[in-house]
Backbone as numpy.savetxt, mean C-alpha at the origin, in Angstrom:
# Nx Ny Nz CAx CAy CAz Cx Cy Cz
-23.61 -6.56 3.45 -23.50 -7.41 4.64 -22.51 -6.80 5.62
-22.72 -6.73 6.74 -21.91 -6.08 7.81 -22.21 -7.27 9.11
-21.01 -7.27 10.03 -20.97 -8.10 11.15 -20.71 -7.17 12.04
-21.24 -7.09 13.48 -21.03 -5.93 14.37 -21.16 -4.64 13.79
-21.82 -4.06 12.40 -21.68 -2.69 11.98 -20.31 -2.74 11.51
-19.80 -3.58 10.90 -18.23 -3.54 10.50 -18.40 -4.55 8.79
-18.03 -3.54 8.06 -18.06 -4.20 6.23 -16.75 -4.94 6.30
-17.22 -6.35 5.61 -16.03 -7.23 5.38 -15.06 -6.47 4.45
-13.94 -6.88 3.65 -13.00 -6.94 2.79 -13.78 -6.54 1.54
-13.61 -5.87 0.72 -14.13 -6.29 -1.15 -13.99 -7.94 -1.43
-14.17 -8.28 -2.23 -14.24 -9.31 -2.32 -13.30 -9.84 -3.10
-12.74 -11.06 -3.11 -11.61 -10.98 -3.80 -11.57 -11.35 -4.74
-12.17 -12.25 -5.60 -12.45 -12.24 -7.16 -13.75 -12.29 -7.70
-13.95 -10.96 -7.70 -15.54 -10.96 -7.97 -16.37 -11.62 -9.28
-14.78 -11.42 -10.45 -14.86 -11.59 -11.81 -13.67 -12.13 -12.46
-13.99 -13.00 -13.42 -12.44 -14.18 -13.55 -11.57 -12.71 -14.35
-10.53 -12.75 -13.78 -9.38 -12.01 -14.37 -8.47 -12.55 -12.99
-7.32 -11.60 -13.14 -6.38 -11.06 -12.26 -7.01 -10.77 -10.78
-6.87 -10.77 -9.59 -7.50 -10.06 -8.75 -6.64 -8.98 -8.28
-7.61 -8.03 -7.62 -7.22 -7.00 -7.46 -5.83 -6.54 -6.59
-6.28 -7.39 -5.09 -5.31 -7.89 -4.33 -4.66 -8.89 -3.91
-3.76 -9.12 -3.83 -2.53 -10.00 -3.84 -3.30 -11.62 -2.62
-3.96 -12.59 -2.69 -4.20 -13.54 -1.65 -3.55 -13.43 -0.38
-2.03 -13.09 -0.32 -2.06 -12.82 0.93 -1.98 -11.75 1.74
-2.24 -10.57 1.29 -2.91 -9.48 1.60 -4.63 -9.37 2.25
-5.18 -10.25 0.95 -6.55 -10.40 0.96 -7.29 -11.13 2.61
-6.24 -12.30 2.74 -6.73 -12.84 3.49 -5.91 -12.41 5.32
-5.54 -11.23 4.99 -5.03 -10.74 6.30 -6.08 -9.54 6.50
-6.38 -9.06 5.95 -7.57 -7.87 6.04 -8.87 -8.85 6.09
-9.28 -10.48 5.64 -10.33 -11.15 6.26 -10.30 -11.49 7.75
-8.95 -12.06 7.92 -9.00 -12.25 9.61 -8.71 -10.78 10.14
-7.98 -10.01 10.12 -8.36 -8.67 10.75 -9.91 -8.25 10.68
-11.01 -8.59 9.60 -12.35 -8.67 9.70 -13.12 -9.30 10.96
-12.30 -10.50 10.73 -13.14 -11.52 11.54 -12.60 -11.57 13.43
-11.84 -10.61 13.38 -11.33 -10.45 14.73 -11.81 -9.01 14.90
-11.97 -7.89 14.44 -12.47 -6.99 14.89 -14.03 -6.67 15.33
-14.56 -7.88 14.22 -16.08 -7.70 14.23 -16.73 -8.62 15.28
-15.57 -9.34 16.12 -16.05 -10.51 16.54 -16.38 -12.24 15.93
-16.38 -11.83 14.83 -16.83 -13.29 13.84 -15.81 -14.18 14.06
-14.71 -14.15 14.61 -14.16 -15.05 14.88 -14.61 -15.73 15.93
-15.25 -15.80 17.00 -15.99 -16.36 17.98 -17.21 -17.03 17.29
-17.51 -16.78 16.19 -18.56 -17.95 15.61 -18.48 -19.23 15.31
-19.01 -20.32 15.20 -19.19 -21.62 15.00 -18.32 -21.79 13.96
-17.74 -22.51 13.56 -16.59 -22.80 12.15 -17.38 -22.82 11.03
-19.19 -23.35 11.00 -19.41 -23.13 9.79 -20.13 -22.13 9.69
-20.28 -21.06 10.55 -20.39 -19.71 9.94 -19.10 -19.09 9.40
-18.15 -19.39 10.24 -17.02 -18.63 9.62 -16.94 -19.26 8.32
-16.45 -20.47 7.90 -16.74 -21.20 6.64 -17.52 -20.12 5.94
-18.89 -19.89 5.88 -19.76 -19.12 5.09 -19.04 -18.00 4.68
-18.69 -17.06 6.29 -18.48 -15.91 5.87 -16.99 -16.06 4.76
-16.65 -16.89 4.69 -15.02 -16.82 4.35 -15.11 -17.28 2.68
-16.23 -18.56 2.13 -17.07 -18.04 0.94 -17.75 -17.23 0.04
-18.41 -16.49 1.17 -19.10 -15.29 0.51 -18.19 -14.36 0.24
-17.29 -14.35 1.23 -16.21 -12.86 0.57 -15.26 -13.59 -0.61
-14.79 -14.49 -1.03 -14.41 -14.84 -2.29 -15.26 -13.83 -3.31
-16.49 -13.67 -3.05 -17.05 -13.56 -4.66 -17.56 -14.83 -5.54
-18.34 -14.25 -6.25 -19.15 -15.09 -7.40 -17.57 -16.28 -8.20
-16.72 -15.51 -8.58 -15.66 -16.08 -9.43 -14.74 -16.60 -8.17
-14.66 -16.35 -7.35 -13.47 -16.84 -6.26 -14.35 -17.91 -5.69
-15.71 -18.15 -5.68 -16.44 -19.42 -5.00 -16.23 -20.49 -6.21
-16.76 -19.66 -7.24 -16.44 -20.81 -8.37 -15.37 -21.36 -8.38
-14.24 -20.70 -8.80 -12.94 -21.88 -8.34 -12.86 -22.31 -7.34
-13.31 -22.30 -6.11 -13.47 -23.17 -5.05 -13.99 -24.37 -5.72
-15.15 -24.08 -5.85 -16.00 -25.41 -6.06 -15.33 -26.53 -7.04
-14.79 -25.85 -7.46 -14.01 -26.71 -8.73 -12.54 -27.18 -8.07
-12.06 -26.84 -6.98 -10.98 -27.65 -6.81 -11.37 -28.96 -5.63
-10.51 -29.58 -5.80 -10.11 -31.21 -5.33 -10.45 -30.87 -3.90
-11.25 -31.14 -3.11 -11.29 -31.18 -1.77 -10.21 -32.41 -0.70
-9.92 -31.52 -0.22 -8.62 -33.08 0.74 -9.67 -33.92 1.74
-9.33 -35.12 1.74 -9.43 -36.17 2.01 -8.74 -36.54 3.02
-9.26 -37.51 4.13 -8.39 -37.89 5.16 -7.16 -38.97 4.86
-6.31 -39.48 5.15 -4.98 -40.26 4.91 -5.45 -41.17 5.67
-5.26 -42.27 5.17 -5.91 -43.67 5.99 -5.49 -44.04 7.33
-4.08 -42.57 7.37 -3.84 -43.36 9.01 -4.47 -42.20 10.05
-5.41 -41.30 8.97 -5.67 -40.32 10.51 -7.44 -40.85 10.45
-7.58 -41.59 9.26 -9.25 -42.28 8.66 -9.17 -43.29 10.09
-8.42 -44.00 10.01 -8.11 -45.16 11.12 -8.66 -44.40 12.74
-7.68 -43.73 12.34 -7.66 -43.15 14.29 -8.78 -42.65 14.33
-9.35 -41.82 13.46 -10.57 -41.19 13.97 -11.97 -42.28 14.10
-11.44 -43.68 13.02 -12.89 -44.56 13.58 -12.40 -44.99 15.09
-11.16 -45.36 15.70 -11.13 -46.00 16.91 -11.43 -45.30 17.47
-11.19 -43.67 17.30 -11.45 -42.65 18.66 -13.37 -42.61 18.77
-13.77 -42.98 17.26 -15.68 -43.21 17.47 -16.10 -44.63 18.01
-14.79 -45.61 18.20 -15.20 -46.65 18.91 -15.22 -46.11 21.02
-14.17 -45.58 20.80 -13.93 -45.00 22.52 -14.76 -44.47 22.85
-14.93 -43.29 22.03 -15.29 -41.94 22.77 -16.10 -41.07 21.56
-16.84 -39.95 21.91 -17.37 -38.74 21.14 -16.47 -38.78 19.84
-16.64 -38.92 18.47 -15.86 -38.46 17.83 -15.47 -36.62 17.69
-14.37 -36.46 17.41 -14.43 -34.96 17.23 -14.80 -34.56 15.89
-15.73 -33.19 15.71 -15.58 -32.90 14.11 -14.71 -32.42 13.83
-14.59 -32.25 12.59 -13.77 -31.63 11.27 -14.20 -30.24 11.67
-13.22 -29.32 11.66 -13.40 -27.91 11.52 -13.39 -27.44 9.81
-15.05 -26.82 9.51 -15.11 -27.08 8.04 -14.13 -25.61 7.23
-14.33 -24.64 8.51 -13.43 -23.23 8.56 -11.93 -23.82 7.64
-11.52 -24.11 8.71 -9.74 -24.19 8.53 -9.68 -25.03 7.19
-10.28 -26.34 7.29 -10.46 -26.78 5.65 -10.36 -26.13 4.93
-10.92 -25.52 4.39 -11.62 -24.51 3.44 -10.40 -24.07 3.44
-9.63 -22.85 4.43 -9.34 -22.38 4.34 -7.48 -22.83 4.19
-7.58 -23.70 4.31 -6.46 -24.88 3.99 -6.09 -24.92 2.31
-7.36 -25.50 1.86 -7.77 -25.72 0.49 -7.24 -24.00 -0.57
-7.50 -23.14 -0.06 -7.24 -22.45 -0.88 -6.22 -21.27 -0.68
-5.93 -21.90 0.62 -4.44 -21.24 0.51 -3.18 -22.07 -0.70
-3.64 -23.28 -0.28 -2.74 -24.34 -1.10 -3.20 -23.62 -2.70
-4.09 -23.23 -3.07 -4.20 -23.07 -4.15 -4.25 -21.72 -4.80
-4.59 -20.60 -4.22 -3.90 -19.21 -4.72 -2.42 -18.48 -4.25
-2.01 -18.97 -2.82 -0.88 -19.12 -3.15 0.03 -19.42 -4.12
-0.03 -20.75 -4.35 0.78 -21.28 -5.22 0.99 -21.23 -6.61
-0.22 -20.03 -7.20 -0.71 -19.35 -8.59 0.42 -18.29 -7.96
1.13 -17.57 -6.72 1.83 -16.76 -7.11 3.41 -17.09 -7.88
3.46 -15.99 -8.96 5.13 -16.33 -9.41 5.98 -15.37 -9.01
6.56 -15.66 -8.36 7.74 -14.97 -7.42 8.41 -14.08 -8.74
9.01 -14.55 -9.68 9.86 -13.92 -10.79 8.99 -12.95 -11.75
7.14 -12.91 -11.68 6.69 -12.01 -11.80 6.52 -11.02 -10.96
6.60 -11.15 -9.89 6.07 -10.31 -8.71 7.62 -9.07 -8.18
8.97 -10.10 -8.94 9.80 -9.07 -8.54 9.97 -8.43 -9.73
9.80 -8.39 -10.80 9.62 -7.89 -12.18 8.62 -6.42 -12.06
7.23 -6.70 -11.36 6.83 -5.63 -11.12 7.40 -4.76 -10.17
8.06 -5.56 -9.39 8.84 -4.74 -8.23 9.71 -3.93 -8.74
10.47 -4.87 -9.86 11.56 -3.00 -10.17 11.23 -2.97 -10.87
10.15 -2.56 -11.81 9.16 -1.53 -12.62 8.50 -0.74 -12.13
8.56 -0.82 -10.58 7.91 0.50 -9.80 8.85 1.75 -9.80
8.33 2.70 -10.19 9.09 3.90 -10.41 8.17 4.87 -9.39
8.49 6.03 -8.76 8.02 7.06 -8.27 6.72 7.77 -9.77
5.42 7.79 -9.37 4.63 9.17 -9.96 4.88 9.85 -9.92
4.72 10.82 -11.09 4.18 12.06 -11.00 3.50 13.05 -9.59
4.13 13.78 -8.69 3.37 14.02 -7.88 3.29 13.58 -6.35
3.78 12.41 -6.66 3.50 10.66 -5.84 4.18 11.65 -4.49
3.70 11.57 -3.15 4.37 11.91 -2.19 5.20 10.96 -1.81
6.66 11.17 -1.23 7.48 9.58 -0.72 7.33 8.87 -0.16
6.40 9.25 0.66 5.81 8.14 1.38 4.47 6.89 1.16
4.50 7.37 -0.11 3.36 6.76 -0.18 4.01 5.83 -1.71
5.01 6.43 -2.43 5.80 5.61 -3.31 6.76 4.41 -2.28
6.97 4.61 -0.72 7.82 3.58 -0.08 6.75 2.67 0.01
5.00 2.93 0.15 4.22 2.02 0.98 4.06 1.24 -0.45
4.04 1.80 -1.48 3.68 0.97 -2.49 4.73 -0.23 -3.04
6.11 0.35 -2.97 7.18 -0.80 -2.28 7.05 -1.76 -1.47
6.80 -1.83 -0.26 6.46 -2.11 0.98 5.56 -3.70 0.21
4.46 -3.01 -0.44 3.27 -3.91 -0.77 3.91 -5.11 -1.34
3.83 -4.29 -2.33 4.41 -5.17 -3.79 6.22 -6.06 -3.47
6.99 -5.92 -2.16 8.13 -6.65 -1.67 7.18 -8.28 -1.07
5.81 -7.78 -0.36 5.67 -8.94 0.01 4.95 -10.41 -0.70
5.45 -10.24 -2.09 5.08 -11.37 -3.05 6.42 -11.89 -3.20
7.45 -10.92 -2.98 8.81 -11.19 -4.25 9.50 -12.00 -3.13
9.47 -12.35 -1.90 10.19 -13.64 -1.33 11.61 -13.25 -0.80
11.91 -12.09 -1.04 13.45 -11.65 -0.76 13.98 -11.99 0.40
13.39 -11.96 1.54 14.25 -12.75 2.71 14.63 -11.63 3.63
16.30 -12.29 3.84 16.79 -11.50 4.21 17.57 -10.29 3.58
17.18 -10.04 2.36 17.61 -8.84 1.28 16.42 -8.16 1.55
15.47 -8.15 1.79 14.40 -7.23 1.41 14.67 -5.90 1.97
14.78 -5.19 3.05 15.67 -3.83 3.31 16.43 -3.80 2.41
17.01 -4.17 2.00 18.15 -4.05 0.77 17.59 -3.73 -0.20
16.29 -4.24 -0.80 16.19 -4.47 -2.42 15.08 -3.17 -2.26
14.36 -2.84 -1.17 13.55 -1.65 -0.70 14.47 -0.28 -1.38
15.22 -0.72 -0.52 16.05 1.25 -0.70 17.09 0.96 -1.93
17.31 0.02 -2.38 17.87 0.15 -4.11 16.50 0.68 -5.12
15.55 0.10 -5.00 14.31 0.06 -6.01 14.01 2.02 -5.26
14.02 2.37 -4.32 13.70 3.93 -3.86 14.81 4.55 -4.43
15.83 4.57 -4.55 16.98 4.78 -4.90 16.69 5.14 -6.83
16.43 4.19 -6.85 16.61 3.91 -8.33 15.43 4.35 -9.32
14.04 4.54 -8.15 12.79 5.27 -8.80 12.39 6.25 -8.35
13.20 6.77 -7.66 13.07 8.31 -7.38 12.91 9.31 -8.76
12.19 10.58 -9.04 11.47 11.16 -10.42 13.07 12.02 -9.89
13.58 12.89 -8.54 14.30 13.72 -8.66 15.74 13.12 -9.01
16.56 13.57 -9.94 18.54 13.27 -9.78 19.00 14.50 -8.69
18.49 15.32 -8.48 19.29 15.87 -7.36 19.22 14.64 -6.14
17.78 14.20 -5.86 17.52 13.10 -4.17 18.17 12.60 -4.29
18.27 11.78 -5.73 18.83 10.17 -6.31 20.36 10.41 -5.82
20.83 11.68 -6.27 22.65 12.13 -5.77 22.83 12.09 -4.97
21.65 12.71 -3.45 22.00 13.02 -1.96 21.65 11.38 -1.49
20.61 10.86 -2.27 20.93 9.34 -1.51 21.77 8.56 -1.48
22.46 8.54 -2.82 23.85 8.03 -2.88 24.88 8.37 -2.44
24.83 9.50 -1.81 26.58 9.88 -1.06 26.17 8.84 0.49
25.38 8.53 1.01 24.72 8.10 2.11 25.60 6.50 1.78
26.01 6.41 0.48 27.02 5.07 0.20 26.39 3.62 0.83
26.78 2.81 1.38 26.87 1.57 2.06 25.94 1.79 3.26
25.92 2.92 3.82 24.97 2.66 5.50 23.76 3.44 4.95
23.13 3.42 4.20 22.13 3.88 3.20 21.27 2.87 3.55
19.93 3.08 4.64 18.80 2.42 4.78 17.71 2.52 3.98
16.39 1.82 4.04 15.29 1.95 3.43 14.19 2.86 4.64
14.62 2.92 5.64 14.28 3.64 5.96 14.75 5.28 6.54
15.93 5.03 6.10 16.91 6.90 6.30 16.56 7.26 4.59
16.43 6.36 3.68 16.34 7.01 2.29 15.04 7.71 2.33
13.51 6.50 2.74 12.46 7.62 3.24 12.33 8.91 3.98
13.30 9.23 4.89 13.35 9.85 5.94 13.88 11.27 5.23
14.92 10.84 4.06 15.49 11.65 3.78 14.61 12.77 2.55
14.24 11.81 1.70 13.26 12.21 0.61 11.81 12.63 0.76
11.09 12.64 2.17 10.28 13.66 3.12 10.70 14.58 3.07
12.54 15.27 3.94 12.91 16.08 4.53 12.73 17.04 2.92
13.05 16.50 1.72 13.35 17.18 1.00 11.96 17.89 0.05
10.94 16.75 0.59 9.49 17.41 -0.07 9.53 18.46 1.09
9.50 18.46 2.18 9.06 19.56 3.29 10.05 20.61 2.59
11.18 20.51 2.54 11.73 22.25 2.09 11.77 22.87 1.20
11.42 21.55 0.20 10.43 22.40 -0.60 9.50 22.96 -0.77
8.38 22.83 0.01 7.12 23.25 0.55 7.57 24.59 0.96
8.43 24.29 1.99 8.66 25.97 2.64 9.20 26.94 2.00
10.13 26.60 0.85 10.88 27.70 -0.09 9.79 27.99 -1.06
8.74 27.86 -1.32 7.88 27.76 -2.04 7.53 29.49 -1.97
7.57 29.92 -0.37 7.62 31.08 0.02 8.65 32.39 -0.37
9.70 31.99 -0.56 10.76 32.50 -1.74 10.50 32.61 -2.45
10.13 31.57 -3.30 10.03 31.35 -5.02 8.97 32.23 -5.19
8.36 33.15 -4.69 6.97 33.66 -5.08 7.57 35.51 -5.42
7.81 36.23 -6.42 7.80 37.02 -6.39 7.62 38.10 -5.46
8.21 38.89 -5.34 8.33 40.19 -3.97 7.46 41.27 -4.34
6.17 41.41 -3.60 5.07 42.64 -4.56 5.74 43.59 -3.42
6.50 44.96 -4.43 6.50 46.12 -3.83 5.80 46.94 -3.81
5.49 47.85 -2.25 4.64 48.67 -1.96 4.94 50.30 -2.78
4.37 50.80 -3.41 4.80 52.27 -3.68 3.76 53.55 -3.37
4.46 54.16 -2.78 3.33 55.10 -2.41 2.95 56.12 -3.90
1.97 56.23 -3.89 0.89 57.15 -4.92 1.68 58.45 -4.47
1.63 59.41 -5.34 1.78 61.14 -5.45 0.51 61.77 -5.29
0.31 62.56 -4.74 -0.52 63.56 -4.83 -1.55 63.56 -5.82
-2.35 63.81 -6.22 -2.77 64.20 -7.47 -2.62 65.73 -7.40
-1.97 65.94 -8.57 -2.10 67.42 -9.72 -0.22 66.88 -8.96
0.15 66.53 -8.98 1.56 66.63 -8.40 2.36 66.23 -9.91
3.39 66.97 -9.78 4.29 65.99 -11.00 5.78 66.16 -10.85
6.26 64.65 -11.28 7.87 64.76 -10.34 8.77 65.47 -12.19
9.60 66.24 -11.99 10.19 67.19 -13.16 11.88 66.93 -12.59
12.71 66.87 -13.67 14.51 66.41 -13.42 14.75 67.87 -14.02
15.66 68.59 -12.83 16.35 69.75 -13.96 17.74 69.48 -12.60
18.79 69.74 -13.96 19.96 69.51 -13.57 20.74 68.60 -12.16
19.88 67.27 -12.66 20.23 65.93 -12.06 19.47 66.23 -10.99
18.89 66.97 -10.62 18.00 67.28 -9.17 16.28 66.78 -9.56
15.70 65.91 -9.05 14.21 66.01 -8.67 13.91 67.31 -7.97
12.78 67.57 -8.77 11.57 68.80 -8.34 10.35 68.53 -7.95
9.40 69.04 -7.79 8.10 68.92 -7.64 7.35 70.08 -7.97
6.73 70.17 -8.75 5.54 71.61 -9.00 4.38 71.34 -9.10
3.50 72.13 -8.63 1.95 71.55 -8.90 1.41 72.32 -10.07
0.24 71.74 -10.52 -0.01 71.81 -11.93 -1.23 73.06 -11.78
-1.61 72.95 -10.15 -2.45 74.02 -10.52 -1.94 75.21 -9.49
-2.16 76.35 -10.38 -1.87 77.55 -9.79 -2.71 78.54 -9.02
């Protein structure tokens, strides 16, 4: 399924387990969907649809199975007098929906798991730094940190860095030690390594060949030369 030539999101629980990505991740790459492709200009219960179907088989199912909200008798009230006045307005079935299950995969997140994986993130094998900060980056926005989160960024980089030489040069950086000068810094240090790489490579020396029939002979600490044929 494509809208404007543009593929929605994966889907987000295709199959009951764990999902892949975090709900509120998931549902920022749906409205970035639904605003790039245009689908946000659709009727609420297309969007509704589209915003079902990308759940998945297992993410509709728990839909269906939770408690749908209900109006509160004092907005039940107003809305019959406003059908005594005037046009009633509808229910936007979109935002519902999408009401409904924020309240409810949200609130499946556990903050004290989510920072648990956070400092169990260590640098790969290999892992370029920038792409060990983005995976930080990710995994900070479950754990709730606030106004620590720069903080708890460049301790956890700090602390899962694979090199002890970086880990040393980040720490003299002491107290004014950012999460983003620690990235900045642990780039500078993949790049020169890259370039000494050119060093590290053995020096092939050139030697020039002799003659053939030539042969080099030592008499009394002096090099000679005689040829072999006469």
């Amino acid at each position: 399924m494509n809208v404007m030539g543009l593929a929605p999101p994966p889907p987000f629980l295709a199959t009951p387990g764990t999902p892949a990505v975090p709900w509120s991740r998931w549902l920022r790459h749906f409205e970035n969907f639904l605003l790039a492709s245009g689908a946000n200009e659709l009727p609420p219960a297309r969007r509704q649809a589209l915003l079902l179907h990308c759940l998945g088989p297992e993410g509709q199912r728990i839909f269906d199975a939770l408690p749908q909200p209900t109006p509160s008798p004092p907005a039940a009230a107003a809305a019959d007098e406003a059908g005594k006045s005037s046009k009633p307005n509808k229910p936007d079935p979109y935002n519902a929906d999408l009401l409904t299950l924020i309240r409810h995969f949200a609130a499946r997140c556990n903050v004290r798991v989510q920072r648990q994986r956070f400092r169990e993130r260590r640098e790969l094998s290999g892992e370029p730094a920038a792409h060990f900060a983005l995976a930080l980056r990710e995994l900070l926005t479950s754990c709730n940190f606030a106004a620590q989160a720069n903080e708890n960024m460049c301790d956890q980089l700090v602390a899962g860095v694979t090199c002890p030489r970086l880990r040393e040069r980040l720490l003299l950086e002491g107290d004014t030690l950012t999460f983003e000068r620690a990235v900045e810094i642990a780039q500078l240090r993949e790049q020169a390594a890259r370039e000494s790489e050119a060093f590290a490579n053995p020096v092939r020396r050139v030697t020039s060949q002799a003659p053939r029939g030539w042969k080099s002979t030592r008499r009394n600490g002096r090099e000679s030369r005689r040829s072999d044929s006469r």
